[in-house]
Coordinates of C-alpha atoms in Angstrom, one line a residue:
X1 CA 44.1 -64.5 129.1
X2 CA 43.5 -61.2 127.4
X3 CA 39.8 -60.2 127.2
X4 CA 37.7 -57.4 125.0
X5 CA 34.7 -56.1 126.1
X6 CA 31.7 -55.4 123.3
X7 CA 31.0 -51.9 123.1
X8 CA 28.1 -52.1 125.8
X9 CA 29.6 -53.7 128.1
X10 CA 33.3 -53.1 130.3
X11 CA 35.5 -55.6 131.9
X12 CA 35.4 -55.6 136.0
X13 CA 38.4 -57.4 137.0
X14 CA 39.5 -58.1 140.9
X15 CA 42.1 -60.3 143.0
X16 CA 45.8 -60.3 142.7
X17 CA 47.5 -57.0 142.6
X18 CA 44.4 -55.3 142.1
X19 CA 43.3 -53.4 145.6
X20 CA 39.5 -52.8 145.5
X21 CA 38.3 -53.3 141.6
X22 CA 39.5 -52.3 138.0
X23 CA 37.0 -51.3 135.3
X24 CA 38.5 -51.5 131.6
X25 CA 36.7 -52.2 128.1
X26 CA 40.7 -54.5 127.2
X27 CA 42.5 -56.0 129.3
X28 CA 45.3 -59.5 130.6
X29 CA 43.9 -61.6 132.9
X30 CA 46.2 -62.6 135.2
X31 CA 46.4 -65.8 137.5
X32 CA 44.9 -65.0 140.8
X33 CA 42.4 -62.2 139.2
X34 CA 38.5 -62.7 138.2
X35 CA 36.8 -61.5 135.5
X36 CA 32.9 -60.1 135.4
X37 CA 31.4 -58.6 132.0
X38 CA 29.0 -55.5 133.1
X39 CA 26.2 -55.1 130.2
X40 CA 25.6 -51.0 130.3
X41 CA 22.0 -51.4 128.0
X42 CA 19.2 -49.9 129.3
X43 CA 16.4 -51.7 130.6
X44 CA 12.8 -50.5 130.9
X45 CA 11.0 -51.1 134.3
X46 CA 7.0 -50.9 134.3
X47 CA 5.3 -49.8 137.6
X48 CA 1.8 -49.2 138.9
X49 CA 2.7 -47.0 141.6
X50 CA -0.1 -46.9 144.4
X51 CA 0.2 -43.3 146.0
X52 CA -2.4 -40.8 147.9
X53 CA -2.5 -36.9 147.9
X54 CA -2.6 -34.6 150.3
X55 CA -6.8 -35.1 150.9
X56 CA -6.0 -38.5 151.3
X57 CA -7.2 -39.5 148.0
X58 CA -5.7 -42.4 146.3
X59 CA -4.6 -43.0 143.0
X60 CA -2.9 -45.2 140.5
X61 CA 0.5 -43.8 138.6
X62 CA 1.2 -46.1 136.3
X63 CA 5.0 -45.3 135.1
X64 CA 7.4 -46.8 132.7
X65 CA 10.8 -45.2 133.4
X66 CA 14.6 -46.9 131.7
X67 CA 17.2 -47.2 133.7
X68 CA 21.1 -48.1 133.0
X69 CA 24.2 -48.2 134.6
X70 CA 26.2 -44.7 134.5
X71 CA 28.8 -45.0 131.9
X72 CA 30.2 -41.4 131.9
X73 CA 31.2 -42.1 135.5
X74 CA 34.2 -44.4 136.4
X75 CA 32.9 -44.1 140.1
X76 CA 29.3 -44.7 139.1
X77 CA 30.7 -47.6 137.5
X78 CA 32.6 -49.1 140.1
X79 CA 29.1 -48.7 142.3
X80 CA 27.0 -50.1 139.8
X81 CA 29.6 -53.6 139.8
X82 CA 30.0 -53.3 143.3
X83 CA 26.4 -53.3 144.0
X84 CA 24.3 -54.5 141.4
X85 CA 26.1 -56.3 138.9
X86 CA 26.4 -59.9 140.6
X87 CA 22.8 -59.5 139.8
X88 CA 20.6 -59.7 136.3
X89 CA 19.1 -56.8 135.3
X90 CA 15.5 -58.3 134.8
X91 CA 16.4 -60.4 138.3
X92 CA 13.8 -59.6 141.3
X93 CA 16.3 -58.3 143.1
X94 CA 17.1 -55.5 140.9
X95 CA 13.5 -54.8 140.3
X96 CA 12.7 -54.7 143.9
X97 CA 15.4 -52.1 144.3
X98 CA 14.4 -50.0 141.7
X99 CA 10.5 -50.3 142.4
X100 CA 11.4 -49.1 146.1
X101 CA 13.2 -46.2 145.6
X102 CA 10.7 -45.1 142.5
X103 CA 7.5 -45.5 144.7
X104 CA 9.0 -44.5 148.1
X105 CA 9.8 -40.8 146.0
X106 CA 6.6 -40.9 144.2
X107 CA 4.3 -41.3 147.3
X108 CA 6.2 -38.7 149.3
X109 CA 5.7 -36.4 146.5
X110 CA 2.2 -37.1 146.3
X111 CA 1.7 -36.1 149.5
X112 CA 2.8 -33.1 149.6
X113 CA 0.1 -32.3 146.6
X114 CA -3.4 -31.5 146.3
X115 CA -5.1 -34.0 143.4
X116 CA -6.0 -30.6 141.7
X117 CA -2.0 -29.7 141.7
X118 CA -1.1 -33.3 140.5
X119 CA -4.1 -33.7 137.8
X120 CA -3.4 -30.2 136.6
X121 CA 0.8 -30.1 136.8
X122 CA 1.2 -33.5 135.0
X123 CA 4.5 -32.4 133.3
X124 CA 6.1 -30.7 136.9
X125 CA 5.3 -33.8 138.7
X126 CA 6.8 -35.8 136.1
X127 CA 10.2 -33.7 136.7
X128 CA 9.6 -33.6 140.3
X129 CA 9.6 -37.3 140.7
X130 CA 12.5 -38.1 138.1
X131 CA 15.1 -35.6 139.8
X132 CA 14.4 -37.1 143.1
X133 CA 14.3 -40.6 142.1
X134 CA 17.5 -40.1 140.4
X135 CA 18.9 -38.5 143.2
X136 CA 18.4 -42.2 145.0
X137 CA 19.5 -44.1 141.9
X138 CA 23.2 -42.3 142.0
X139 CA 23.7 -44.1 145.4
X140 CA 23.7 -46.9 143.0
X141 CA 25.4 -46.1 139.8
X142 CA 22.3 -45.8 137.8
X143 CA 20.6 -43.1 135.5
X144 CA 17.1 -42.6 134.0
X145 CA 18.0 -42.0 130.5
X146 CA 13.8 -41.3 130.5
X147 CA 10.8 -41.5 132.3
X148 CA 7.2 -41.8 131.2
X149 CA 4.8 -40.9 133.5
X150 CA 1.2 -42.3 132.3
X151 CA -2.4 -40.4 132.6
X152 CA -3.4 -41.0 136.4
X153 CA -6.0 -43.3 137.7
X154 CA -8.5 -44.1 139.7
X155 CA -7.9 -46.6 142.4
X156 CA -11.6 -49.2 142.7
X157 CA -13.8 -47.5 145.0
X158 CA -12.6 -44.1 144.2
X159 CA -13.8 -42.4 141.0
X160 CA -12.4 -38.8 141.2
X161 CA -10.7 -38.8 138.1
X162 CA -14.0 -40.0 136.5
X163 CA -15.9 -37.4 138.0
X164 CA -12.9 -34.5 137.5
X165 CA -13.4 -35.6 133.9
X166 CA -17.1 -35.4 133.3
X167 CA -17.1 -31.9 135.1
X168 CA -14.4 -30.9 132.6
X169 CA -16.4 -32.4 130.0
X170 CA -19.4 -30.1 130.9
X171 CA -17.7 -27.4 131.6
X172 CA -16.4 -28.0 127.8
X173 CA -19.6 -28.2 126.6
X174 CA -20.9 -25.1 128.1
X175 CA -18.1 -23.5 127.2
X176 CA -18.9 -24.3 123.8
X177 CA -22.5 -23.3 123.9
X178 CA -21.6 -19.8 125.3
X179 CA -18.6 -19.3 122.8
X180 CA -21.4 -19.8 120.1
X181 CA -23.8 -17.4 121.6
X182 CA -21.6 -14.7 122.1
X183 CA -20.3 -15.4 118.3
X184 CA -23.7 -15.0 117.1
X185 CA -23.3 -11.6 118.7
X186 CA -20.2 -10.3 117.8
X187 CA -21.4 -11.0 114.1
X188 CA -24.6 -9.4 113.8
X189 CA -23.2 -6.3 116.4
X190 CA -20.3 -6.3 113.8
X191 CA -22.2 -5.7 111.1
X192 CA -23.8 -2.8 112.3
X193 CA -20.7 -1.7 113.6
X194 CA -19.2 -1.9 110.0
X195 CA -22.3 0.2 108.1
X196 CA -22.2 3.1 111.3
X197 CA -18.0 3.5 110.7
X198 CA -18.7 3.3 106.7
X199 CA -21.3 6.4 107.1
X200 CA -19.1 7.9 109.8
X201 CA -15.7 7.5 108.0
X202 CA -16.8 8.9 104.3
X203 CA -18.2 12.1 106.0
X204 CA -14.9 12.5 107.8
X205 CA -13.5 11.7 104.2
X206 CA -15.3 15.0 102.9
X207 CA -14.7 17.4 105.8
X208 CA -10.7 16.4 105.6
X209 CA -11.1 16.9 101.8
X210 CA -12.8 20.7 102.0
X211 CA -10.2 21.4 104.8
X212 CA -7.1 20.3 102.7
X213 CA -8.6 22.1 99.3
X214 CA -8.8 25.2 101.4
X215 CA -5.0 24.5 102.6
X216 CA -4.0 24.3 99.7
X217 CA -5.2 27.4 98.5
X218 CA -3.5 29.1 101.6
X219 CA -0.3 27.6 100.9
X220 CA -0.2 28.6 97.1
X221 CA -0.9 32.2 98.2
X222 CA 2.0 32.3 100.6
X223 CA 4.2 31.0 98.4
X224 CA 3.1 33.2 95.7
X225 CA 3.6 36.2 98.7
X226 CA 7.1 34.7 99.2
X227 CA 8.7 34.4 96.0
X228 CA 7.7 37.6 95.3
X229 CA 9.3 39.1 98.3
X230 CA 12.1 37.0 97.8
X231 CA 12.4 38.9 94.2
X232 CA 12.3 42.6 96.0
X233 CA 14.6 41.5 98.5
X234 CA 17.3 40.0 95.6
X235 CA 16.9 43.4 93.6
X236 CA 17.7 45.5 96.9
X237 CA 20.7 43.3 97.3
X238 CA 21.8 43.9 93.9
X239 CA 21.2 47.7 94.0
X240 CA 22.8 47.8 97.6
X241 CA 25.6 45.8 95.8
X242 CA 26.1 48.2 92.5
X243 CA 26.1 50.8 94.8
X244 CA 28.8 49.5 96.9
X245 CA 31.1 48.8 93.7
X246 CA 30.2 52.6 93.0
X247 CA 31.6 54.1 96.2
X248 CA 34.7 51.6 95.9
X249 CA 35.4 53.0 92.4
X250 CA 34.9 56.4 93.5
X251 CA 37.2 55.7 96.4
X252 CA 39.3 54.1 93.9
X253 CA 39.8 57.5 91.7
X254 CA 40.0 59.4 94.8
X255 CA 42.9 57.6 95.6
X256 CA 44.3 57.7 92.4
X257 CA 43.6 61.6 92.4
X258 CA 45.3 61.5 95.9
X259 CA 48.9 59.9 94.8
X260 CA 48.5 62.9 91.4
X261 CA 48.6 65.6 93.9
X262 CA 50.8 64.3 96.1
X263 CA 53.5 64.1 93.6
X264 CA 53.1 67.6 92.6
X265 CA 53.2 69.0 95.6
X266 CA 56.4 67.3 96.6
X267 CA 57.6 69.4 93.7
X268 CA 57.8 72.6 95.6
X269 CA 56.9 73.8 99.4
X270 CA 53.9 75.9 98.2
X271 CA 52.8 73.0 96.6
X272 CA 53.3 70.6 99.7
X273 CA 50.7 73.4 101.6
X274 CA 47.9 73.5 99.2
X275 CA 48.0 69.7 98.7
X276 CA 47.6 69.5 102.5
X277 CA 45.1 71.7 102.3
X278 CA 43.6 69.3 99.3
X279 CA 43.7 66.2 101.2
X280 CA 42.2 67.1 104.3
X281 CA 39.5 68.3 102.0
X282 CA 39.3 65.0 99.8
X283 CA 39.3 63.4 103.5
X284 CA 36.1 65.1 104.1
X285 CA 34.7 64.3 100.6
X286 CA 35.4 60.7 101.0
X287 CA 34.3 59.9 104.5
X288 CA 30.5 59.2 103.6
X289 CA 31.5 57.1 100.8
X290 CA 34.1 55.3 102.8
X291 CA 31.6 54.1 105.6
X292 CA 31.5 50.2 104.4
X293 CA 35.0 50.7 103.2
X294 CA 35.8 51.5 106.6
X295 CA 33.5 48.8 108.3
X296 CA 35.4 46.0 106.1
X297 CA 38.2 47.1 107.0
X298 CA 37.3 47.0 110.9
X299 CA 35.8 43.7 110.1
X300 CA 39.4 42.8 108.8
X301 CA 41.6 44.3 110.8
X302 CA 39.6 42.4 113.6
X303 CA 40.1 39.2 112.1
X304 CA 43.5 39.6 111.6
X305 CA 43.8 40.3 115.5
X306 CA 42.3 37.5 116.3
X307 CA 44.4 35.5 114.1
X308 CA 47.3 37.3 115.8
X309 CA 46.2 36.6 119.1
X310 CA 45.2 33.2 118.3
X311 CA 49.0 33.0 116.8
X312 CA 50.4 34.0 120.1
X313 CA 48.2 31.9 122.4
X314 CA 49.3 28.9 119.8
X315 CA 52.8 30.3 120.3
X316 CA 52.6 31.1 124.1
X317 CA 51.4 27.4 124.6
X318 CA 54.4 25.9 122.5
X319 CA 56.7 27.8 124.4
X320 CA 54.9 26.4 127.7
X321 CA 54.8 22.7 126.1
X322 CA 58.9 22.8 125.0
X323 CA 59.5 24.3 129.1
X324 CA 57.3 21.7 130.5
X325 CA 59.1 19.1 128.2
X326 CA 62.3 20.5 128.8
X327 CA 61.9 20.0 132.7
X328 CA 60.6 16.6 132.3
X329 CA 63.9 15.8 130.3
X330 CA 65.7 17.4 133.0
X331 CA 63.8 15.6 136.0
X332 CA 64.1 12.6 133.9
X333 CA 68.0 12.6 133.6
X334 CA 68.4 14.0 137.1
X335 CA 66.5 10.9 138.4
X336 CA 68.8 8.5 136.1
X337 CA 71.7 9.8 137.2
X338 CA 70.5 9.4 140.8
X339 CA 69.6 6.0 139.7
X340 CA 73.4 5.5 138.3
X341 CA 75.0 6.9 141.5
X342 CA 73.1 5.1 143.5
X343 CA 74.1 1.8 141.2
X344 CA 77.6 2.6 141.7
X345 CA 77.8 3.2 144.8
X346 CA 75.7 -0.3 145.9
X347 CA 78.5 -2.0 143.5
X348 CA 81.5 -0.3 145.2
X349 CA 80.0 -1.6 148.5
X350 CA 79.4 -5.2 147.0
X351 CA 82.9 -4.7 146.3
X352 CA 83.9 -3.8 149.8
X353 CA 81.9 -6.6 151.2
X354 CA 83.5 -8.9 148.9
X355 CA 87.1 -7.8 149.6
X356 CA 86.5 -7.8 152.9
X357 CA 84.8 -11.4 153.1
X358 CA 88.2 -12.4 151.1
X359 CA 90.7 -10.9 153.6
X360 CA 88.5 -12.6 156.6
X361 CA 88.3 -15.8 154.6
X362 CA 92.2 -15.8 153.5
X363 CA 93.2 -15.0 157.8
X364 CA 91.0 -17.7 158.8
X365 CA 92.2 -19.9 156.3
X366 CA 95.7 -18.6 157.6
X367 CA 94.5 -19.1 161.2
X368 CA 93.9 -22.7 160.5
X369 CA 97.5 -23.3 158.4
X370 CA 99.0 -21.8 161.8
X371 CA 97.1 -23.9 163.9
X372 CA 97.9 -27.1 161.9
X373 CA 101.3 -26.7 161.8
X374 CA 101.7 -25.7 165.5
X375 CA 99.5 -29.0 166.5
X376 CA 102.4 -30.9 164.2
X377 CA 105.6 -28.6 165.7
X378 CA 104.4 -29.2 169.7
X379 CA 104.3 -33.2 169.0
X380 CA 107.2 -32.7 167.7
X381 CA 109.5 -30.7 169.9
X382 CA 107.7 -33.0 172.8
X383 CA 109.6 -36.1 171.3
X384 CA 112.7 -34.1 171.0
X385 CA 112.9 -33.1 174.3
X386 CA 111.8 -36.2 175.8
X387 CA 108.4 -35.7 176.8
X388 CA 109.3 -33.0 179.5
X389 CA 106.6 -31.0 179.7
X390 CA 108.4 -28.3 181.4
X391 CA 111.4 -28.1 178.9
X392 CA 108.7 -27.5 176.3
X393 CA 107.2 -25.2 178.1
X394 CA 110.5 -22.7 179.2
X395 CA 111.3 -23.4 175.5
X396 CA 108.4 -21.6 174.3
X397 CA 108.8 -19.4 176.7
X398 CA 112.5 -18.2 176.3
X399 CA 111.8 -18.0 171.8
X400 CA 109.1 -16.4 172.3
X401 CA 110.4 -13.3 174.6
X402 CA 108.1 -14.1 177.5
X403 CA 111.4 -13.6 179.8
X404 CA 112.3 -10.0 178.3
X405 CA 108.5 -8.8 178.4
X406 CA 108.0 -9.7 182.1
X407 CA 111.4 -7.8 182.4
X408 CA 110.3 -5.1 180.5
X409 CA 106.7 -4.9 182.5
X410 CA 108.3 -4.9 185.7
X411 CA 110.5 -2.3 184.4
X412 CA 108.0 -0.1 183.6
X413 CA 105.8 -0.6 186.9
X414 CA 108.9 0.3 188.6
X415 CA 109.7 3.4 186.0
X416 CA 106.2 4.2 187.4
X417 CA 106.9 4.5 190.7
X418 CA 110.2 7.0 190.0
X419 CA 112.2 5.4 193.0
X420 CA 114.7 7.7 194.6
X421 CA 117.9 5.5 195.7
X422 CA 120.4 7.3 197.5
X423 CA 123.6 4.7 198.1
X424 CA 126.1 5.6 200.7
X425 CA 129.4 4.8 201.8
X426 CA 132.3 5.5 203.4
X427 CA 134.8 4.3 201.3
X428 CA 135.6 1.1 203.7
X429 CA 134.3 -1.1 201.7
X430 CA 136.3 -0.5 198.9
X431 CA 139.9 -1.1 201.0
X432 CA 140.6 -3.8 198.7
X433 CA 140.7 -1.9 195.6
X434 CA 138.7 -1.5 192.3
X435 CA 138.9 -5.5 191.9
X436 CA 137.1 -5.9 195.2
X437 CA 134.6 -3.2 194.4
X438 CA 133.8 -5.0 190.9
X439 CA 133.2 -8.3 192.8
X440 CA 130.5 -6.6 194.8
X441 CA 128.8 -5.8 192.0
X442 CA 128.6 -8.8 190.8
X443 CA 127.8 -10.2 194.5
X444 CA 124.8 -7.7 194.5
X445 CA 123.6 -8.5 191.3
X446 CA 123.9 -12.7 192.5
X447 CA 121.9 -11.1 195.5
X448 CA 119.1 -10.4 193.1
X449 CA 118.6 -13.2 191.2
X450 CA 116.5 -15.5 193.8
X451 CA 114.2 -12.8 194.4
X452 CA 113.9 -12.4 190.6
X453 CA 113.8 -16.4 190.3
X454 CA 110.8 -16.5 192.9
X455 CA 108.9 -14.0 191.2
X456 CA 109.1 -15.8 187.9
X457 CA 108.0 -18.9 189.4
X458 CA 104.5 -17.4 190.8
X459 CA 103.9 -15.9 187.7
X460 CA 104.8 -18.1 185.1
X461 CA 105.4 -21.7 186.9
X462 CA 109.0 -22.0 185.7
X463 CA 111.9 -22.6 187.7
X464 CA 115.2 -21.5 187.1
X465 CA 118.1 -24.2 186.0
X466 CA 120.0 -26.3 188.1
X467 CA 123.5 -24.8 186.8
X468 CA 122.2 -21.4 188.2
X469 CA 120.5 -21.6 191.5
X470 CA 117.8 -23.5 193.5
X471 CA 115.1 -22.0 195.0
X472 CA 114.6 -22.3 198.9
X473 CA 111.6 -25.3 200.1
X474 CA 109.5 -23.4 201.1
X475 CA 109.2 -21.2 197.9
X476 CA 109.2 -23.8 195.7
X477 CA 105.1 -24.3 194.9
X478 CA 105.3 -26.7 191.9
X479 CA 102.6 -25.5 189.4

């Protein structure tokens, strides 16, 4: 069966396949699984909440607070239809619940109050009681979506809030009566107040008005006394600044007069002397007129120092920039050179360790070809020898050189020892002749063999073959 909730309500479906419970607003009901529609509205719950302060005075908090499950919540939910929703929402039981947690917070609230603090702070009790009764509610899956908290009363017997409120009222009253009184005053003080600052303010009026008048006057005379000093100070300015252009055109002429004489002295030597003699009199002439010449030219040459110096600390710090940059370029290319060598040489070892990996990895690989084909070539010379054991083994030993080597060793630990053999004879032996002498040789050298058999045996476990000897019983140790 496939079931829709409304939009206030959710689907709470458990049994088969389903381990605890599974909220959802669509969904198939299966066999084996139970269906319960939770309704989400809000319900209001009305409450005359008996509580006392902290004199022990009792009073009456009537309260209307609405309460709904938690819908923002899936685990709020899941409490609520866990816990509540086998029940109706206007049932006792749900009541009860709510009643209990709402007075049990308000009372222990209360208590820790005076009846001044609660009659006073209506509006922080009210928040005081709704965050800890919802605190309790969450336990439950349920929220106050608001709470009303109604004016406080008196419980039979006990009239405080009667009283509280007829003292109010008076001091209301009296209040009033006084706020009248003293308004009666401020009027009639006021007025006399307003007529003293009207007489006071119009003869402050006429002082300020004689005072600026005679300002006034001040201030046209100095501005009179200024513009006219401005005026003699302009005219000096322009005398000082005809006579300037004088002593400039003067110096001018002079000059001109100067560069004249010159070029007729140059004409002749006696001409050369007296214009000497002319120009270090014109120099004389001309150095009182040349006094500002000569201070603007100070004043220039000065300036153009300083633009030279200027131009060499500009050029003094380029040169000092382009070094600094030039060493940076150089430190720069220095470290990424170190950089590439360093590269290099870390690839050249990867290298190495690769080649050398390879080589390892190609003899092992060649160590285990060996090995396989010598476990197939033993089975095989086995067969072909008949399973004797000690065939195999002489065999192995004759190809590969084991009989020359132990030859050779001994050889060399006798070479060591750099015998001295003296033979003699005295020619008896050889009455037979050279043929006799031969056979002794070869006697001697027959005479040598089971000693050279025996040590064979204890060193390698072999014995010699049957076509060239035996060895005596009580050498023979088979191995």
């Amino acid at each position: 069966m496939y079931k829709v909730a409304a939009a206030s309500e959710y689907l709470v479906i458990t049994g088969a396949w389903i381990n605890d419970l599974k909220i959802k607003k669509k969904a198939w009901i299966l066999p084996g699984q139970k269906c319960t529609v939770i309704d989400l509205s809000p319900v209001n719950y009305t409450f005359q909440v008996q509580a006392m302060s902290a004199e022990k005075l009792p009073f009456v908090l009537p309260a209307v607070f609405t309460i709904g499950p938690r819908d923002d919540d899936k685990e709020a939910l899941k409490k609520y239809a866990r816990l509540i929703s086998n029940h109706d929402k206007n049932s006792s039981h749900v009541m009860e619940t709510v009643q209990g947690v709402i007075e049990g917070e308000t009372r222990v609230l209360a208590a820790s109050m005076t009846m001044e603090e609660v009659f006073k702070g209506t509006k922080e009790f009210k928040k005081e009681v709704f965050d800890k009764v919802q605190l309790e509610l969450n336990q439950f899956g349920l929220i106050i979506y608001n709470a009303n908290v109604k004016q406080l009363v008196d419980v039979p017997g006990h009239e405080y809030f009667s009283y509280l409120g007829q003292k109010t009222q008076m001091e209301a009253a009296n209040q009033a009566k006084v706020d009248v009184s003293e308004a009666k005053m401020k009027g009639e003080v006021g007025a006399k107040m307003r007529d003293g600052q009207t007489l006071q303010n119009a003869a402050k009026i006429d002082a300020e008005t004689k005072i600026i008048t005679t300002q006034r006057q001040g201030e046209g005379k100095k501005e009179e006394i200024k513009v006219k000093t401005e005026v003699k100070v302009y005219e000096n300015q322009r005398e000082a600044e005809v006579a300037k252009a004088n002593a400039e055109l003067a110096m001018k002429k002079a000059g001109w007069a100067k560069e004249a004489q010159v070029a007729e002295v140059e004409a002749t030597k006696a001409v050369a002397l007296k214009d000497a003699e002319l120009q270090k009199e014109v120099e004389r002439m001309n150095a009182l007129t040349m006094t500002e010449k000569l201070k603007a030219d100070y004043l220039s040459k000065a300036n153009v120092e300083a633009e030279t110096k200027a131009q060499e600390a500009n050029w003094n710090l380029y040169q000092k920039q382009m070094a600094a940059d030039a060493l940076l370029y150089q430190k720069q290319k220095e470290a990424q050179a170190v950089q590439a060598a360093a590269e290099a040489q870390l690839f050249a070892r990867q290298k190495a360790a690769d080649g050398e990996f390879y080589t390892k990895k190609k003899e092992a690989e060649g160590l285990m070809a060996l090995g396989q084909a010598q476990g197939s070539y033993l089975p095989a010379l086995l067969d072909s020898l008949g399973g004797d054991y000690a065939a195999v083994r002489d065999y192995l030993l004759i190809n590969g050189g084991m009989y020359q080597e132990i030859a050779r060793t001994n050889a060399d630990a006798v070479r060591g020892l750099q015998p001295k053999i003296s033979i003699w004879t005295n020619g008896g032996e050889t009455a037979g002749g050279p043929a006799n002498a031969a056979m002794k040789e070869v006697a001697g050298v027959y005479k040598m063999l089971p000693p050279l058999f025996k040590t064979v045996h204890e060193q390698t476990g072999m014995l010699p073959p049957k076509w060239m000897g035996t060895l005596p019983a009580e050498d023979y140790q088979p191995k």
